[in-house]
Coordinates of C-alpha atoms in Angstrom, one line a residue:
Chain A
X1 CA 134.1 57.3 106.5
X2 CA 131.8 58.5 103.6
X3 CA 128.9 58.0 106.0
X4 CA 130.7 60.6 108.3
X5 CA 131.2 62.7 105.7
X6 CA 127.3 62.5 104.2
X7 CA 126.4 63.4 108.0
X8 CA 128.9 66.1 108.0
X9 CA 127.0 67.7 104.7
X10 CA 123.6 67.1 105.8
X11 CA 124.6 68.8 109.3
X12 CA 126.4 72.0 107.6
X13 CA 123.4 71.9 105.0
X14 CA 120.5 72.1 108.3
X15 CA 123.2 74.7 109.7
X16 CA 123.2 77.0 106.8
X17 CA 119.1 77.2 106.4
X18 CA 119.2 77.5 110.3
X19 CA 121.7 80.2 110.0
X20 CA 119.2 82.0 106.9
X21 CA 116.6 81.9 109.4
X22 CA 118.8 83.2 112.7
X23 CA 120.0 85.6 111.1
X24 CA 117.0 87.9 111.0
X25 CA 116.3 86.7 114.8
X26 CA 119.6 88.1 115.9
X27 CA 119.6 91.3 113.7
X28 CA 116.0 92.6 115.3
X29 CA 117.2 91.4 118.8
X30 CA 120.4 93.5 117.8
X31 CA 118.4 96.8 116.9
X32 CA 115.5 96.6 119.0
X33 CA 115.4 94.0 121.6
X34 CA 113.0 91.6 120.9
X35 CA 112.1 88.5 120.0
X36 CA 110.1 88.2 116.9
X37 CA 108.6 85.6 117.1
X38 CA 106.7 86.1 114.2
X39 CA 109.8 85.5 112.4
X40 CA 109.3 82.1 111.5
X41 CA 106.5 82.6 109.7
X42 CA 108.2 85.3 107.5
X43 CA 109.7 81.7 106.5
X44 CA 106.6 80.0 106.2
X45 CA 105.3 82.6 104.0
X46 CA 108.4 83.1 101.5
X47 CA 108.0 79.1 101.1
X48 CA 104.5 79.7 99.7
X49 CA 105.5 82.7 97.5
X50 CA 108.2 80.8 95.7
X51 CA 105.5 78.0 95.6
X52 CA 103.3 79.8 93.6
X53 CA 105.9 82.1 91.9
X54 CA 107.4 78.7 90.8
X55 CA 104.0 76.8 89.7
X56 CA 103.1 79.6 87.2
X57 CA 105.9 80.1 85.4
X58 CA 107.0 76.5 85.2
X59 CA 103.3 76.8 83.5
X60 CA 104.9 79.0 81.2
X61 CA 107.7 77.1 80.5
X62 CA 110.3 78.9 82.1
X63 CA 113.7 77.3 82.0
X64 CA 114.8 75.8 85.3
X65 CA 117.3 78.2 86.6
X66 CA 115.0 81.3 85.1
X67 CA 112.2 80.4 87.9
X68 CA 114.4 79.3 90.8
X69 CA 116.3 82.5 90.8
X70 CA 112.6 84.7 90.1
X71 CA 110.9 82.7 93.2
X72 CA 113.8 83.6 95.1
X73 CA 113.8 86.9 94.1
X74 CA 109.7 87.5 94.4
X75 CA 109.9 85.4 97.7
X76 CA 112.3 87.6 99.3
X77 CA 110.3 90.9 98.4
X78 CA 107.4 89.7 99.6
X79 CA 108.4 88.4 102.6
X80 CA 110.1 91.3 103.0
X81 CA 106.9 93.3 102.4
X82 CA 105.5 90.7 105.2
X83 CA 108.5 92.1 107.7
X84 CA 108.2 95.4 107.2
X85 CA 104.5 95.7 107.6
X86 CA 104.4 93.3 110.8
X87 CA 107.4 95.6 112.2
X88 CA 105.0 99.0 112.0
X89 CA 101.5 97.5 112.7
X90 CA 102.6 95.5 115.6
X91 CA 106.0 96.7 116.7
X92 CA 106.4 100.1 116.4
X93 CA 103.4 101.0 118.4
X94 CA 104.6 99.5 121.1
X95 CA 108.7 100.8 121.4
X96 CA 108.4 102.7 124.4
X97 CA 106.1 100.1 126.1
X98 CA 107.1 97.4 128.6
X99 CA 109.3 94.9 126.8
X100 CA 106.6 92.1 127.7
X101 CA 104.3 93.9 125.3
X102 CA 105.8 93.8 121.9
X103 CA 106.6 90.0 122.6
X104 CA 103.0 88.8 123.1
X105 CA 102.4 91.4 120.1
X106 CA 104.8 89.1 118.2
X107 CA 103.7 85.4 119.1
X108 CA 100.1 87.3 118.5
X109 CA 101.3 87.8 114.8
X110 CA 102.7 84.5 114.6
X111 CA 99.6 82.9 115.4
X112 CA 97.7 84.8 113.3
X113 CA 100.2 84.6 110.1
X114 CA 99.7 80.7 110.5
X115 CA 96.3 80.3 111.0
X116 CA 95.6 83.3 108.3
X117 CA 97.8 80.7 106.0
X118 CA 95.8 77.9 107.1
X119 CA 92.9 79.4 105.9
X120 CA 94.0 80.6 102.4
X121 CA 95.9 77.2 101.8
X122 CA 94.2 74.4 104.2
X123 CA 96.7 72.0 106.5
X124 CA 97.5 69.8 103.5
X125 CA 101.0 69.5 102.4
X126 CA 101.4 71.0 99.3
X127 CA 104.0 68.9 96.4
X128 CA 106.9 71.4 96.1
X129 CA 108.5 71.4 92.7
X130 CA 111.9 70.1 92.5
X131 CA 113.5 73.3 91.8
X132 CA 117.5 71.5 91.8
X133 CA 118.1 69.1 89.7
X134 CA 120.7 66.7 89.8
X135 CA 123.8 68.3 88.4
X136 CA 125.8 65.7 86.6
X137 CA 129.4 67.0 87.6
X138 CA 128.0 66.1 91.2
X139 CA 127.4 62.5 89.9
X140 CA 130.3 60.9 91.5
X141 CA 129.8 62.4 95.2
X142 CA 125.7 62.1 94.4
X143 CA 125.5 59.3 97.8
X144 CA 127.6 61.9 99.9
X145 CA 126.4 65.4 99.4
X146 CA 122.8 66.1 96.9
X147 CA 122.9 68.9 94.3
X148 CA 120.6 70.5 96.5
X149 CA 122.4 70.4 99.5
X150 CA 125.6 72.0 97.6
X151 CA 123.1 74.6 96.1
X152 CA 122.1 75.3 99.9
X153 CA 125.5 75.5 101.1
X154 CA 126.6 78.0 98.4
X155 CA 123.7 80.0 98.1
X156 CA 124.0 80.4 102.2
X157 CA 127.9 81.4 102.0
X158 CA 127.5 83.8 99.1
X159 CA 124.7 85.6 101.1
X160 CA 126.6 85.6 104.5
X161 CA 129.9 87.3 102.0
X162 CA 127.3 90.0 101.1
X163 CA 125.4 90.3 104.9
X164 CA 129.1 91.0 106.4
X165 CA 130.5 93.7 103.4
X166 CA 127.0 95.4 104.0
X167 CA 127.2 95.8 107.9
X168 CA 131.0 96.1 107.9
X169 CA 131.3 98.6 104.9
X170 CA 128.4 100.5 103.6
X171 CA 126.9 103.8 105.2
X172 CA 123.4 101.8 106.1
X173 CA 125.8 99.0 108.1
X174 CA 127.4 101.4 109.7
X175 CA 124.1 102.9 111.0
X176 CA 123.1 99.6 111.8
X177 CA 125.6 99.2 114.3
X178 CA 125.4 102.2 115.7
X179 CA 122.0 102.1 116.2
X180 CA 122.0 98.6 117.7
X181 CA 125.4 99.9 120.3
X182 CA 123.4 102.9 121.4
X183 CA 120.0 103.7 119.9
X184 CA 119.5 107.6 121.4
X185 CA 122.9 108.5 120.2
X186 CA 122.0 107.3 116.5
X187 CA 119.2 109.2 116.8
X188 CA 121.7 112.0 118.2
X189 CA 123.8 111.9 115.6
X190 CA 120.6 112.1 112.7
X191 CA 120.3 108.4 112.0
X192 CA 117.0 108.0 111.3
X193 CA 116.5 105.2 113.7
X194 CA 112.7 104.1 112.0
X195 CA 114.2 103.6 108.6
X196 CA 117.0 101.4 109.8
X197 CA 114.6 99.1 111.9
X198 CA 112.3 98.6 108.8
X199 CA 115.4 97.9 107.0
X200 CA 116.8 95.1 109.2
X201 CA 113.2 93.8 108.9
X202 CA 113.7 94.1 105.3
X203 CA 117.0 92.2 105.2
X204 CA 115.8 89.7 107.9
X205 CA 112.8 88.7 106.3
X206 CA 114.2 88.6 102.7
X207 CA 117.3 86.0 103.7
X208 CA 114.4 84.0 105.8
X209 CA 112.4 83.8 102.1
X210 CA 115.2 82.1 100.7
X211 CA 115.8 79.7 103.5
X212 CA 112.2 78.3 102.8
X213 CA 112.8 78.2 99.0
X214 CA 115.6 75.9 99.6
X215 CA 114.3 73.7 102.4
X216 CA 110.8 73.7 100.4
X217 CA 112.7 72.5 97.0
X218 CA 115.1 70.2 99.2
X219 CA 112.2 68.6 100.9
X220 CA 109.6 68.5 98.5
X221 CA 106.4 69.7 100.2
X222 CA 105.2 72.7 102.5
X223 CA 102.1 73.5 105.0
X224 CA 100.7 76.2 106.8
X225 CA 103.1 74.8 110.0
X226 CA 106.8 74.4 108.8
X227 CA 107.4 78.2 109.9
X228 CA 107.2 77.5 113.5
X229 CA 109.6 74.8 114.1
X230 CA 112.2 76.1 112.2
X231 CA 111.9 79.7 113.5
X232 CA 112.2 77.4 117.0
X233 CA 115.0 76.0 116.0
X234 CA 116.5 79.1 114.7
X235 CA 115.7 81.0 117.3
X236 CA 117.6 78.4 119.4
X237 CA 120.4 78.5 117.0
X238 CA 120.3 82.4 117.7
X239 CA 120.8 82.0 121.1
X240 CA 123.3 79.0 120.9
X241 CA 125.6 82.0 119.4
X242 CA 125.1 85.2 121.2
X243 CA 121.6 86.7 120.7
X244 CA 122.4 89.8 119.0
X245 CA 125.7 88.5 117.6
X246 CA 125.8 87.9 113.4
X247 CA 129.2 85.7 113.8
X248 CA 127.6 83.9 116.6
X249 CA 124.0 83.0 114.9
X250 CA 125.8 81.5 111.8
X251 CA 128.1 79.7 114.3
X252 CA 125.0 78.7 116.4
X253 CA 123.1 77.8 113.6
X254 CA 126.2 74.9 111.9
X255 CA 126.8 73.6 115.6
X256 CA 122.6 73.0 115.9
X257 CA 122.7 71.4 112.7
X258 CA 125.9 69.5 113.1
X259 CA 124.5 68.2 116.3
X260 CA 120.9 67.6 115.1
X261 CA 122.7 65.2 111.6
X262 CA 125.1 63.5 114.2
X263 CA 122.6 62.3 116.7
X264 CA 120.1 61.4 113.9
X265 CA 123.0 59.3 112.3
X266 CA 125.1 57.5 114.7
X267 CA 121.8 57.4 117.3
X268 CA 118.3 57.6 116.1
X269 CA 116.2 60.4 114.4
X270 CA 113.6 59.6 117.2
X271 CA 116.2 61.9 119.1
X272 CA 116.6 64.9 116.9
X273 CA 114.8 67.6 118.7
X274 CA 116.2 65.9 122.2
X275 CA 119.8 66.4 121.4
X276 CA 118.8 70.0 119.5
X277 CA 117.1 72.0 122.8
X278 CA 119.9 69.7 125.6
X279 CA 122.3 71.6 123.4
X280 CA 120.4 74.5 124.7
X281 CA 120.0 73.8 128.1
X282 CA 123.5 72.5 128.3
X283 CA 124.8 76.6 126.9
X284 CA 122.1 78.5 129.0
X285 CA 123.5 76.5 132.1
X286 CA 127.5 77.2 131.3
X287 CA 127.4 80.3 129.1
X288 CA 124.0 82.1 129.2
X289 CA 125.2 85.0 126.9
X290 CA 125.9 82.1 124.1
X291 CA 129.0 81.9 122.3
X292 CA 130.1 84.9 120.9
X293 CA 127.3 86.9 122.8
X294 CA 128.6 89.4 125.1
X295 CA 127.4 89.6 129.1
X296 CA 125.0 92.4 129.8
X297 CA 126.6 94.8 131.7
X298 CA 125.4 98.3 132.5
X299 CA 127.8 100.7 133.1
X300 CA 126.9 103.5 135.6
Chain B
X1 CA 130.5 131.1 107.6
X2 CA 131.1 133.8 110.2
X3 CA 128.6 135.8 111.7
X4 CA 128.3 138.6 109.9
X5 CA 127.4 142.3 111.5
X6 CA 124.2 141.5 110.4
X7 CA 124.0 138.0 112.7
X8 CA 125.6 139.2 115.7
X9 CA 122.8 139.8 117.8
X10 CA 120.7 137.6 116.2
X11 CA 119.0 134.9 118.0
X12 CA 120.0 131.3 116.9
X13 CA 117.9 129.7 119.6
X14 CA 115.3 130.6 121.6
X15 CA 112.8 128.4 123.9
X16 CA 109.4 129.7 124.6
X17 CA 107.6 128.1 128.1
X18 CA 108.8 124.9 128.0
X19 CA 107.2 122.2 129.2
X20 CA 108.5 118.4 129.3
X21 CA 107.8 115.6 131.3
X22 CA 108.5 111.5 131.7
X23 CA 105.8 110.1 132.7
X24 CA 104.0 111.7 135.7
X25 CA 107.0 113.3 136.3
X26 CA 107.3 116.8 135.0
X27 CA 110.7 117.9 134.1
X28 CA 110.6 120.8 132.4
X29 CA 107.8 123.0 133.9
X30 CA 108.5 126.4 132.2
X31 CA 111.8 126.8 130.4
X32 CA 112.7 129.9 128.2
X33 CA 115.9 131.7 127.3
X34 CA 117.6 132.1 124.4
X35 CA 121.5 132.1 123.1
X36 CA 122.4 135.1 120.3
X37 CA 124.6 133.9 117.4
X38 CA 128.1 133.5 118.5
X39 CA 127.3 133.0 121.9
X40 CA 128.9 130.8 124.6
X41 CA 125.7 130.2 127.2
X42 CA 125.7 128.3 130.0
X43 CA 122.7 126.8 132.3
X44 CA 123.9 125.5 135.7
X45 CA 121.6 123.7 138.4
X46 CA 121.9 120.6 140.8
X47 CA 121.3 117.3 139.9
X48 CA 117.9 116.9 138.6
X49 CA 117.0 120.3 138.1
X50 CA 116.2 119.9 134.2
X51 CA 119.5 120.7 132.8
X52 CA 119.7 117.3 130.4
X53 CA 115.7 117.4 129.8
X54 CA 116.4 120.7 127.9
X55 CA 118.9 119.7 125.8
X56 CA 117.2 116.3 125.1
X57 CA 113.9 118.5 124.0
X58 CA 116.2 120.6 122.0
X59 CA 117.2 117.8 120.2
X60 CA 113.8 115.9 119.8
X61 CA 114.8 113.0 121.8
X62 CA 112.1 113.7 124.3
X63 CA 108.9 115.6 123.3
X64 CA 107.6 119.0 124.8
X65 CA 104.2 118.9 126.1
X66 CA 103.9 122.6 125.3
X67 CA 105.8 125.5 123.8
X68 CA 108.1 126.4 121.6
X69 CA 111.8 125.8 120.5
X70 CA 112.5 128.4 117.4
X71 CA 116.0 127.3 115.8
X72 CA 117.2 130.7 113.7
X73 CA 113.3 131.8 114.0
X74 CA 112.2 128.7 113.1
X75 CA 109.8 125.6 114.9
X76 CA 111.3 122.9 115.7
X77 CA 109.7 121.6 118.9
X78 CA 107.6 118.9 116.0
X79 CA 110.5 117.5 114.4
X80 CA 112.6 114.6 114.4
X81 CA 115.8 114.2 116.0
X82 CA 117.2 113.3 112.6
X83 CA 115.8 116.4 111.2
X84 CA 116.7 118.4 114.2
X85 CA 120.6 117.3 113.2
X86 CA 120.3 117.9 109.9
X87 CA 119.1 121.6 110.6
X88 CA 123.0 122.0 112.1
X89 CA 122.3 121.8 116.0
X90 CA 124.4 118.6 117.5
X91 CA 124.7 117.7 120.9
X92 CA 127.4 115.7 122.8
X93 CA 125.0 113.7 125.9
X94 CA 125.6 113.3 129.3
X95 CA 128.3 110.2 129.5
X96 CA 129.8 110.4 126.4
X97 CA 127.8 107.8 124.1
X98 CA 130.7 106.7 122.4
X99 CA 129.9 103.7 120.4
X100 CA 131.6 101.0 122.1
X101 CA 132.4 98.6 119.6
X102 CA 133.0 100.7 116.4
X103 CA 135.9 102.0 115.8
X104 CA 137.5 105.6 116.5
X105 CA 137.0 106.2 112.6
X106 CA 133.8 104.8 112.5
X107 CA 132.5 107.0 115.5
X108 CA 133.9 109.9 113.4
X109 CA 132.3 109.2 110.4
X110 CA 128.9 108.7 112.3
X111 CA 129.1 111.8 113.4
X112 CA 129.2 112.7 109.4
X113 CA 126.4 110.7 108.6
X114 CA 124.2 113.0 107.1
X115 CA 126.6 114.8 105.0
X116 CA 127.8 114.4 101.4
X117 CA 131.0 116.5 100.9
X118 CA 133.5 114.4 100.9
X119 CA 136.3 117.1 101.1
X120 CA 134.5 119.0 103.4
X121 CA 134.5 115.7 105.5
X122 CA 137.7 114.9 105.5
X123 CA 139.1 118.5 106.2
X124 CA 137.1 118.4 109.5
X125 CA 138.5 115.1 110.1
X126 CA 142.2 116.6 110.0
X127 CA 140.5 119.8 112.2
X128 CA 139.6 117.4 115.1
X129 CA 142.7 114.9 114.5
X130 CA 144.6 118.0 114.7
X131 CA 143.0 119.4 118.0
X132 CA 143.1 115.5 119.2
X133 CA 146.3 114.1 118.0
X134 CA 145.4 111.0 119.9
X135 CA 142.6 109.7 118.4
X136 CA 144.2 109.9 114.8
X137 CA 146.9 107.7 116.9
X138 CA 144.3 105.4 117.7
X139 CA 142.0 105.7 114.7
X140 CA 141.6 102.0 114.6
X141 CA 140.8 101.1 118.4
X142 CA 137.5 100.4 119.0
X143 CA 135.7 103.2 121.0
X144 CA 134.6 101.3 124.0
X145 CA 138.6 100.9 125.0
X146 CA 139.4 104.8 125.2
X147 CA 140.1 106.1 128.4
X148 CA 136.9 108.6 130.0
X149 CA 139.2 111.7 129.1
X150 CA 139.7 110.0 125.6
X151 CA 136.0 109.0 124.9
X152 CA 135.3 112.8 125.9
X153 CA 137.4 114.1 123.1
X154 CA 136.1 111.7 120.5
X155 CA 132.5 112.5 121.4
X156 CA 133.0 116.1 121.2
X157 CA 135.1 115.5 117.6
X158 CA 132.3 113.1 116.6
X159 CA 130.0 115.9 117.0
X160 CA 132.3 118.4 115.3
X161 CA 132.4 116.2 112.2
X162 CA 128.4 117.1 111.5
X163 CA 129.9 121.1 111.7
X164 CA 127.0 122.3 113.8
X165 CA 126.1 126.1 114.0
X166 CA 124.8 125.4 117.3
X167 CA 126.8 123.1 119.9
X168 CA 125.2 121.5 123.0
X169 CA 127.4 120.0 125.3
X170 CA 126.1 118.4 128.2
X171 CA 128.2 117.7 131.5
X172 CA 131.5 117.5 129.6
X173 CA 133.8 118.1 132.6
X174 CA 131.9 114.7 134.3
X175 CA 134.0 112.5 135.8
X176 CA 137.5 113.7 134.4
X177 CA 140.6 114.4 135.5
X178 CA 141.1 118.6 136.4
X179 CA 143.9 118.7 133.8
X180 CA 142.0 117.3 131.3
X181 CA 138.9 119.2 132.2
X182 CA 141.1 122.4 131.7
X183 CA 141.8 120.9 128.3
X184 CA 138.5 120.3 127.1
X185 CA 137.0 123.7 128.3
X186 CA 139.9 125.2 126.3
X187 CA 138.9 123.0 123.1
X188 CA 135.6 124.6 123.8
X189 CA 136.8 128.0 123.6
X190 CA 138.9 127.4 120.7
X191 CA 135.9 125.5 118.6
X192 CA 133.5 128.9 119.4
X193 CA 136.2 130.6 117.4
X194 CA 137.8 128.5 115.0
X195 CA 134.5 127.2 113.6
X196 CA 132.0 129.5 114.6
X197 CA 129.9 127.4 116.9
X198 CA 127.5 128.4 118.8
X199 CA 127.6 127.0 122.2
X200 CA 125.2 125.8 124.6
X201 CA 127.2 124.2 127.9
X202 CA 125.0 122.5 130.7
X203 CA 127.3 121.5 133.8
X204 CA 127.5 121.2 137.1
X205 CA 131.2 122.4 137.1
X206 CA 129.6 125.7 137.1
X207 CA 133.0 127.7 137.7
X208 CA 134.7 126.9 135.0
X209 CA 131.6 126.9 132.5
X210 CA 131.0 130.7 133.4
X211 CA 134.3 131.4 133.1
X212 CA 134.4 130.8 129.3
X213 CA 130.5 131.9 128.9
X214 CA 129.1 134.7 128.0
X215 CA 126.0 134.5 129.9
X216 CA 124.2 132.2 132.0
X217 CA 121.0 130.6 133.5
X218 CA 120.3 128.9 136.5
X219 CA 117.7 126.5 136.5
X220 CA 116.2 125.0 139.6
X221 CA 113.0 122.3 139.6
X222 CA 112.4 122.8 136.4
X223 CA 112.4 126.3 136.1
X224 CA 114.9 129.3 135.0
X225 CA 115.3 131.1 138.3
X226 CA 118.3 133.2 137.5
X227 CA 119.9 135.1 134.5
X228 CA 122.7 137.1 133.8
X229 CA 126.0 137.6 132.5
X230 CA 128.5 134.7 132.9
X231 CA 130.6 137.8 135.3
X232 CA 128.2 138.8 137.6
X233 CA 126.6 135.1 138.1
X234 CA 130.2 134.8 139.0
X235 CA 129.9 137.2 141.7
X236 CA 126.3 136.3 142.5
X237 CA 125.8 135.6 146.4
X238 CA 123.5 132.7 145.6
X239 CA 125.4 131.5 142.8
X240 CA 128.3 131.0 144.9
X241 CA 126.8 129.4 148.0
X242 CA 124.6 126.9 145.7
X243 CA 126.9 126.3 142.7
X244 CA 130.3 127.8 143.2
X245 CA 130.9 126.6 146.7
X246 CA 132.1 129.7 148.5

């Protein structure tokens, strides 16, 4: 039973960084239509910020909880920054061109944000810093569930509370739906339809910066190359749900991970990825539009 | 703010030689005309003739190779369509464009969006409610589930909430019920009154449209071909074979 339960935790725990990481997939697919794929290095990059935000001021002597929420913080502007610029240099030019364009724009920007990487920090793996420590109230549970994983888990549902009373509630959410529904009436009705795209870059990119925090502190080391399979499996996670849907990525993401802990445990890790992209295959045959995503239809 | 003695007259809109094309397609090959203050206008034409391209240049959607659009005297034809909202002209697009999955609210407070005053806000809201009773009945539906007739009234309320000076409504009459088309066109009159729009009407339904306009304009392949008063197009031979079916 406990090993059920440690599987259970370790799945929701993937789930929830999966889910960090989706979430900015599904929100650009929402306002824009494409696929950035680019987005994984967004990831890759926020990972290295809080690397190096965290290594100087643990220099300093910083106390713990002082340089894990300052990394997040710095990580998730200048990923951010990262978004927003990729999103005008590459994107923008390119809205009213065919749709194949702005994707091969984006895998173009993902290669070069990795090898760009690759050059300023070599392939070696860097020694993250253990950010979490071991809380002792977790003591007891400490072979189920790791501090880290609860911190990963909390961190992720406090940010999903905040994502849904921002696109729900406030004026920019509401203009974000609107403009993802029906992007020439936004315009039509003075949204301007530029700001809000950089700002679901923003957003995107700033809750993918905190994904690689966590996995980089959970872990323990990061490279030039960790953006691209987790933006895959993201992506996947994305689509699992409803590209396009919020609800559906975060759902899509903690099914992915459930499955990916599950099949690891009770099968063999060799099969991981296997069970991950069958998942796929298995929703692309029986429900292409994902779970909570809806059918395209065009109305005449 | 009504129009003074000193507005009436006045022009609030005027295009100058407009030019617009998609493509290699040009849409638009030489548009003018111009709607006074106060005004109900009206430009009829066939299907294709360039009656959606000119309100979608008006509003900055699509840009205008050449000429000018002066709003109150002013240039326009470089600005955004955000700006172009902002500067009080708001149009209601061919097919309605309700946002299907927000609510009827929320599509009423989009059409706010760029306003601040609260009161002024909600009074408007109580206007349109008021001229609509059934969307304050079914405030919390989302929009995609109106009925066409329905989704026509909220898109023209959704426009009202911005209080334009200048209206453009295009094709409202389009696949509706004639009682309901009746209805609308009488909403129209009543807004040109009540709130002082000005009001720029493209349909095909050209009958009814000149009956509550003040003037009109054909256009054919791009180009104005006819103007007069919304009457005598009435009574125009060629008018009535093409448009009025008589």
């Amino acid at each position: 039973m406990d090993y059920f339960v440690e599987l259970l935790f370790s799945g929701l725990t993937r789930g929830a960084i999966y889910a960090l990481i989706a979430l900015g997939y599904t929100m650009v697919y929402g306002i824009i239509g494409l696929i950035n794929f680019a987005h994984g290095e967004i990831y890759m990059i926020g990972a290295f910020t809080s690397f190096v935000v965290a290594t100087v001021l643990s220099i300093y002597g910083f106390p713990l909880l002082a340089i894990v929420v300052l990394a997040g913080v710095c990580a998730a502007i200048w990923s951010s920054a990262y978004g927003y610029t990729i999103e005008k240099l590459a994107y923008k030019p390119l809205r009213h061109a065919p749709r194949l364009s702005p994707l091969i724009s984006a895998i173009g920007m993902s290669i070069f944000l990795q090898n760009y990487v690759l050059l300023a920090q070599t392939s070696d793996f860097l020694p993250f810093p253990e950010l979490i420590p071991d809380f002792a109230f977790m003591e007891p549970y400490a072979h189920i569930v790791g501090s880290s994983d609860l911190v990963i888990l909390v961190t992720t549902a406090v940010l999903m509370v905040a994502l849904t009373i921002l696109i729900k509630f406030t004026r920019i959410g509401k203009a974000m739906r609107a403009t993802a529904q029906d992007r020439t009436m936004a315009m039509l009705v003075g949204i301007n339809v530029d700001r809000i795209i950089s700002v679901t870059f923003i957003i995107g990119s700033g809750l993918a910066a905190v994904g690689g925090l966590l996995v980089a502190s959970h872990i323990g080391q990061i490279n030039f190359y960790i953006g691209f399979l987790a933006g895959i499996k993201a992506f996947t996670a994305a689509v699992l749900g409803g590209i396009g849907s919020i609800p559906g990525a975060v759902i899509g993401s903690l099914i992915l991970g459930l499955t990916e802990s599950f099949a690891t445990g009770y099968i063999s890790s060799d099969y991981e990825d296997v069970f991950a992209f069958s998942l796929l295959v298995l929703i692309l045959i029986f429900k292409p539009s994902g779970i909570l995503g809806k059918a395209e239809t065009k109305k005449v | 703010m009504a129009p003074g003695p000193l507005q009436i007259g006045k022009k609030m809109l005027e295009l100058k030689n407009i030019q617009t094309s998609y493509g290699n397609i040009q849409a638009l090959k030489n548009v003018s005309l111009h709607i006074n203050i106060g005004e109900i206008i009206t430009l009829i034409g066939g299907n294709g003739a360039g009656k959606s391209s000119t309100l979608m240049t008006v509003s900055g959607i699509i840009p205008s190779q050449a000429g000018k659009v002066l709003f109150k005297g002013q240039e326009i034809q470089n600005l955004k369509a955000d700006q172009i909202v902002a500067m009080g002209i708001c149009q209601v697009p061919e097919g309605r464009h309700i946002f299907p999955d927000l609510s009827v609210r929320e599509n009423l407070d989009m059409g706010a969006f760029l306003r601040r005053d609260r009161a002024g806000i909600k009074t408007d809201l109580e206007y349109v409610y008021s001229l609509f009773p059934i969307l304050a009945q079914r405030r919390s539906q989302s929009g995609g589930t109106l009925s066409g007739g329905e989704q026509q009234m909220l898109a023209l309320s959704r426009a009202l909430m911005a209080r334009p000076e200048l209206l453009l409504l295009d094709e409202p009459s389009m696949g509706l019920a004639p009682l309901i088309i009746r209805q609308i066109f009488e909403i129209i009159k009543k807004i040109n009154q009540e709130q002082n729009a000005t009001i720029f009407l493209v349909e095909q339904n050209a009958h009814q449209a000149l009956h509550i306009a003040d003037r009109g304009y054909v256009i054919e392949n791009g180009m104005i071909t006819l103007t007069d008063t919304a009457q005598n197009l009435l009574n125009n031979d060629e008018v009535q074979k093409a448009y009025l079916g008589i």
